[in-house]
Amino acid sequence: MAWSIADVCRMSGVSSRTLRHYDAIGLLPPAWIAANGHRHYEEADLLRLQQILLMQELVLGLREIQAVLDSRADPVAVLREHRRRLLGERDRLETLVRTVGRTIAELEEGGKMNKTVKINRPENLFEGFEDESAGAETEAEVRERWPEAWEQAREAKQAMTADGQEWWQREVTAQMIRLAEFMAAGVPVDAPEVQAELDIHYAGIRRFWTPNAEAYKGLGQTYVDDPRFRRNYDRIAEGLAVYQRDAMVVYAVTLLS
């Protein structure tokens, strides 16, 4: 039995763009291609796709995934490694639970947080969150729309030391605070001082991948549309995700078009 690429997209939630990219790099070629050019996948291909998606959930890159699948490694050893990573993710989620509990307690004790408190104490709001505020925080969007760029970003982040990643996260948070202060002061998004911050933001993104104007605007829209990213921005100041998105549109039109 075989399934068309449309069937596989519907069942798996993976876009046809991504499946074609997997074919192009040899990670998941279709079982056969019909005369009309449509790709078709058989049961073995679906099982391979399942393995790919599992390993992506464990933050493995495409090259690592292909190496594992092509090596015919001991499946028990592979599953043990998956389990180890899943336990690490469980620990991270437990930290998030504690973070949310602490925030609830603070809100109940002190009343509703005002923006000044949010801006001045971001470290109390981000414990346990993954790095989702610069290049790598766009992983889901980039993986679907620009799979090659996503892979470059993942490899660049992997090359960073633990100290480097900690420094990078502090810089990202500091910039979010600066933008929140501009927003609270009513500074328009096309103001030179705001656009200077976007220049720093774009340079930070380029450490991982280099978006063109369309991609950079799409990244800004992701900050607004994706609930995870929007929550992280709005924890700093309500409306910050929209403010940064609008500033990024100005930057893209002015300097990247």
PDB file of N, CA, C and O in Angstrom, residues 132-135 137-138 201 205 216 218-231 233 241-242 244-245 248:
ATOM      1  N   GLU A 132      14.091  30.984  23.295  1.00  0.00           N
ATOM      2  CA  GLU A 132      13.087  31.186  22.269  1.00  0.00           C
ATOM      3  C   GLU A 132      12.976  32.655  21.893  1.00  0.00           C
ATOM      4  O   GLU A 132      11.970  33.091  21.366  1.00  0.00           O
ATOM      5  N   SER A 133      14.031  33.440  22.113  1.00  0.00           N
ATOM      6  CA  SER A 133      13.889  34.870  21.936  1.00  0.00           C
ATOM      7  C   SER A 133      14.790  35.448  20.865  1.00  0.00           C
ATOM      8  O   SER A 133      14.885  36.644  20.721  1.00  0.00           O
ATOM      9  N   ALA A 134      15.525  34.607  20.124  1.00  0.00           N
ATOM     10  CA  ALA A 134      16.322  35.099  19.012  1.00  0.00           C
ATOM     11  C   ALA A 134      16.339  34.021  17.966  1.00  0.00           C
ATOM     12  O   ALA A 134      15.342  33.345  17.761  1.00  0.00           O
ATOM     13  N   GLY A 135      17.521  33.825  17.259  1.00  0.00           N
ATOM     14  CA  GLY A 135      17.522  32.926  16.122  1.00  0.00           C
ATOM     15  C   GLY A 135      16.864  31.591  16.350  1.00  0.00           C
ATOM     16  O   GLY A 135      16.017  31.171  15.565  1.00  0.00           O
ATOM     17  N   GLU A 137      14.743  30.654  18.565  1.00  0.00           N
ATOM     18  CA  GLU A 137      13.372  30.609  19.033  1.00  0.00           C
ATOM     19  C   GLU A 137      12.396  30.490  17.891  1.00  0.00           C
ATOM     20  O   GLU A 137      11.228  30.253  18.082  1.00  0.00           O
ATOM     21  N   THR A 138      12.822  30.629  16.659  1.00  0.00           N
ATOM     22  CA  THR A 138      11.932  30.519  15.502  1.00  0.00           C
ATOM     23  C   THR A 138      11.960  29.122  14.923  1.00  0.00           C
ATOM     24  O   THR A 138      11.577  28.914  13.781  1.00  0.00           O
ATOM     25  N   HIS A 201      19.331  43.394  16.754  1.00  0.00           N
ATOM     26  CA  HIS A 201      18.549  42.158  16.690  1.00  0.00           C
ATOM     27  C   HIS A 201      18.864  41.381  15.424  1.00  0.00           C
ATOM     28  O   HIS A 201      19.086  40.159  15.466  1.00  0.00           O
ATOM     29  N   ILE A 205      20.424  37.599  14.922  1.00  0.00           N
ATOM     30  CA  ILE A 205      19.815  36.538  14.123  1.00  0.00           C
ATOM     31  C   ILE A 205      20.828  35.978  13.131  1.00  0.00           C
ATOM     32  O   ILE A 205      20.881  34.764  12.888  1.00  0.00           O
ATOM     33  N   TYR A 216      12.486  37.916   7.364  1.00  0.00           N
ATOM     34  CA  TYR A 216      12.581  38.690   8.603  1.00  0.00           C
ATOM     35  C   TYR A 216      11.207  39.185   9.038  1.00  0.00           C
ATOM     36  O   TYR A 216      10.864  39.157  10.223  1.00  0.00           O
ATOM     37  N   GLY A 218       8.450  37.631   8.283  1.00  0.00           N
ATOM     38  CA  GLY A 218       7.774  36.423   8.726  1.00  0.00           C
ATOM     39  C   GLY A 218       8.176  36.038  10.131  1.00  0.00           C
ATOM     40  O   GLY A 218       7.347  35.563  10.924  1.00  0.00           O
ATOM     41  N   LEU A 219       9.439  36.241  10.457  1.00  0.00           N
ATOM     42  CA  LEU A 219       9.916  35.976  11.812  1.00  0.00           C
ATOM     43  C   LEU A 219       9.197  36.861  12.828  1.00  0.00           C
ATOM     44  O   LEU A 219       8.744  36.400  13.876  1.00  0.00           O
ATOM     45  N   GLY A 220       9.060  38.141  12.491  1.00  0.00           N
ATOM     46  CA  GLY A 220       8.340  39.055  13.369  1.00  0.00           C
ATOM     47  C   GLY A 220       6.895  38.637  13.565  1.00  0.00           C
ATOM     48  O   GLY A 220       6.359  38.718  14.672  1.00  0.00           O
ATOM     49  N   GLN A 221       6.255  38.169  12.492  1.00  0.00           N
ATOM     50  CA  GLN A 221       4.876  37.720  12.600  1.00  0.00           C
ATOM     51  C   GLN A 221       4.767  36.473  13.471  1.00  0.00           C
ATOM     52  O   GLN A 221       3.785  36.268  14.181  1.00  0.00           O
ATOM     53  N   THR A 222       5.812  35.639  13.427  1.00  0.00           N
ATOM     54  CA  THR A 222       5.838  34.450  14.276  1.00  0.00           C
ATOM     55  C   THR A 222       5.829  34.836  15.750  1.00  0.00           C
ATOM     56  O   THR A 222       5.193  34.170  16.575  1.00  0.00           O
ATOM     57  N   TYR A 223       6.537  35.911  16.113  1.00  0.00           N
ATOM     58  CA  TYR A 223       6.527  36.367  17.500  1.00  0.00           C
ATOM     59  C   TYR A 223       5.097  36.648  17.973  1.00  0.00           C
ATOM     60  O   TYR A 223       4.775  36.441  19.150  1.00  0.00           O
ATOM     61  N   VAL A 224       4.264  37.115  17.061  1.00  0.00           N
ATOM     62  CA  VAL A 224       2.886  37.468  17.416  1.00  0.00           C
ATOM     63  C   VAL A 224       1.961  36.258  17.345  1.00  0.00           C
ATOM     64  O   VAL A 224       1.120  36.047  18.221  1.00  0.00           O
ATOM     65  N   ASP A 225       2.113  35.446  16.298  1.00  0.00           N
ATOM     66  CA  ASP A 225       1.162  34.366  16.042  1.00  0.00           C
ATOM     67  C   ASP A 225       1.379  33.137  16.911  1.00  0.00           C
ATOM     68  O   ASP A 225       0.420  32.450  17.267  1.00  0.00           O
ATOM     69  N   ASP A 226       2.648  32.826  17.210  1.00  0.00           N
ATOM     70  CA  ASP A 226       2.929  31.626  17.983  1.00  0.00           C
ATOM     71  C   ASP A 226       2.725  31.925  19.468  1.00  0.00           C
ATOM     72  O   ASP A 226       3.402  32.788  20.029  1.00  0.00           O
ATOM     73  N   PRO A 227       1.806  31.220  20.122  1.00  0.00           N
ATOM     74  CA  PRO A 227       1.506  31.537  21.531  1.00  0.00           C
ATOM     75  C   PRO A 227       2.715  31.469  22.451  1.00  0.00           C
ATOM     76  O   PRO A 227       2.837  32.268  23.381  1.00  0.00           O
ATOM     77  N   ARG A 228       3.636  30.527  22.185  1.00  0.00           N
ATOM     78  CA  ARG A 228       4.810  30.411  23.064  1.00  0.00           C
ATOM     79  C   ARG A 228       5.656  31.661  22.994  1.00  0.00           C
ATOM     80  O   ARG A 228       6.079  32.200  24.026  1.00  0.00           O
ATOM     81  N   PHE A 229       5.945  32.121  21.776  1.00  0.00           N
ATOM     82  CA  PHE A 229       6.811  33.284  21.618  1.00  0.00           C
ATOM     83  C   PHE A 229       6.129  34.541  22.153  1.00  0.00           C
ATOM     84  O   PHE A 229       6.741  35.365  22.828  1.00  0.00           O
ATOM     85  N   ARG A 230       4.842  34.674  21.835  1.00  0.00           N
ATOM     86  CA  ARG A 230       4.124  35.869  22.286  1.00  0.00           C
ATOM     87  C   ARG A 230       4.088  35.941  23.802  1.00  0.00           C
ATOM     88  O   ARG A 230       4.240  37.021  24.387  1.00  0.00           O
ATOM     89  N   ARG A 231       3.886  34.804  24.456  1.00  0.00           N
ATOM     90  CA  ARG A 231       3.880  34.812  25.921  1.00  0.00           C
ATOM     91  C   ARG A 231       5.217  35.283  26.469  1.00  0.00           C
ATOM     92  O   ARG A 231       5.269  36.060  27.433  1.00  0.00           O
ATOM     93  N   TYR A 233       7.397  37.313  25.111  1.00  0.00           N
ATOM     94  CA  TYR A 233       7.522  38.758  24.932  1.00  0.00           C
ATOM     95  C   TYR A 233       6.590  39.503  25.877  1.00  0.00           C
ATOM     96  O   TYR A 233       6.982  40.487  26.515  1.00  0.00           O
ATOM     97  N   ALA A 241       5.333  41.897  21.764  1.00  0.00           N
ATOM     98  CA  ALA A 241       5.484  41.085  20.557  1.00  0.00           C
ATOM     99  C   ALA A 241       5.007  41.851  19.329  1.00  0.00           C
ATOM    100  O   ALA A 241       5.672  41.863  18.275  1.00  0.00           O
ATOM    101  N   VAL A 242       3.869  42.522  19.436  1.00  0.00           N
ATOM    102  CA  VAL A 242       3.337  43.307  18.313  1.00  0.00           C
ATOM    103  C   VAL A 242       4.253  44.486  18.014  1.00  0.00           C
ATOM    104  O   VAL A 242       4.527  44.800  16.843  1.00  0.00           O
ATOM    105  N   GLN A 244       7.491  44.740  18.534  1.00  0.00           N
ATOM    106  CA  GLN A 244       8.706  44.302  17.860  1.00  0.00           C
ATOM    107  C   GLN A 244       8.400  43.868  16.435  1.00  0.00           C
ATOM    108  O   GLN A 244       9.167  44.139  15.518  1.00  0.00           O
ATOM    109  N   ARG A 245       7.272  43.181  16.213  1.00  0.00           N
ATOM    110  CA  ARG A 245       6.889  42.776  14.867  1.00  0.00           C
ATOM    111  C   ARG A 245       6.795  43.987  13.942  1.00  0.00           C
ATOM    112  O   ARG A 245       7.330  43.991  12.835  1.00  0.00           O
ATOM    113  N   MET A 248      10.167  45.352  13.140  1.00  0.00           N
ATOM    114  CA  MET A 248      10.879  44.486  12.201  1.00  0.00           C
ATOM    115  C   MET A 248      10.385  44.692  10.768  1.00  0.00           C
ATOM    116  O   MET A 248      11.160  44.600   9.814  1.00  0.00           O
TER     117      MET A 248
END
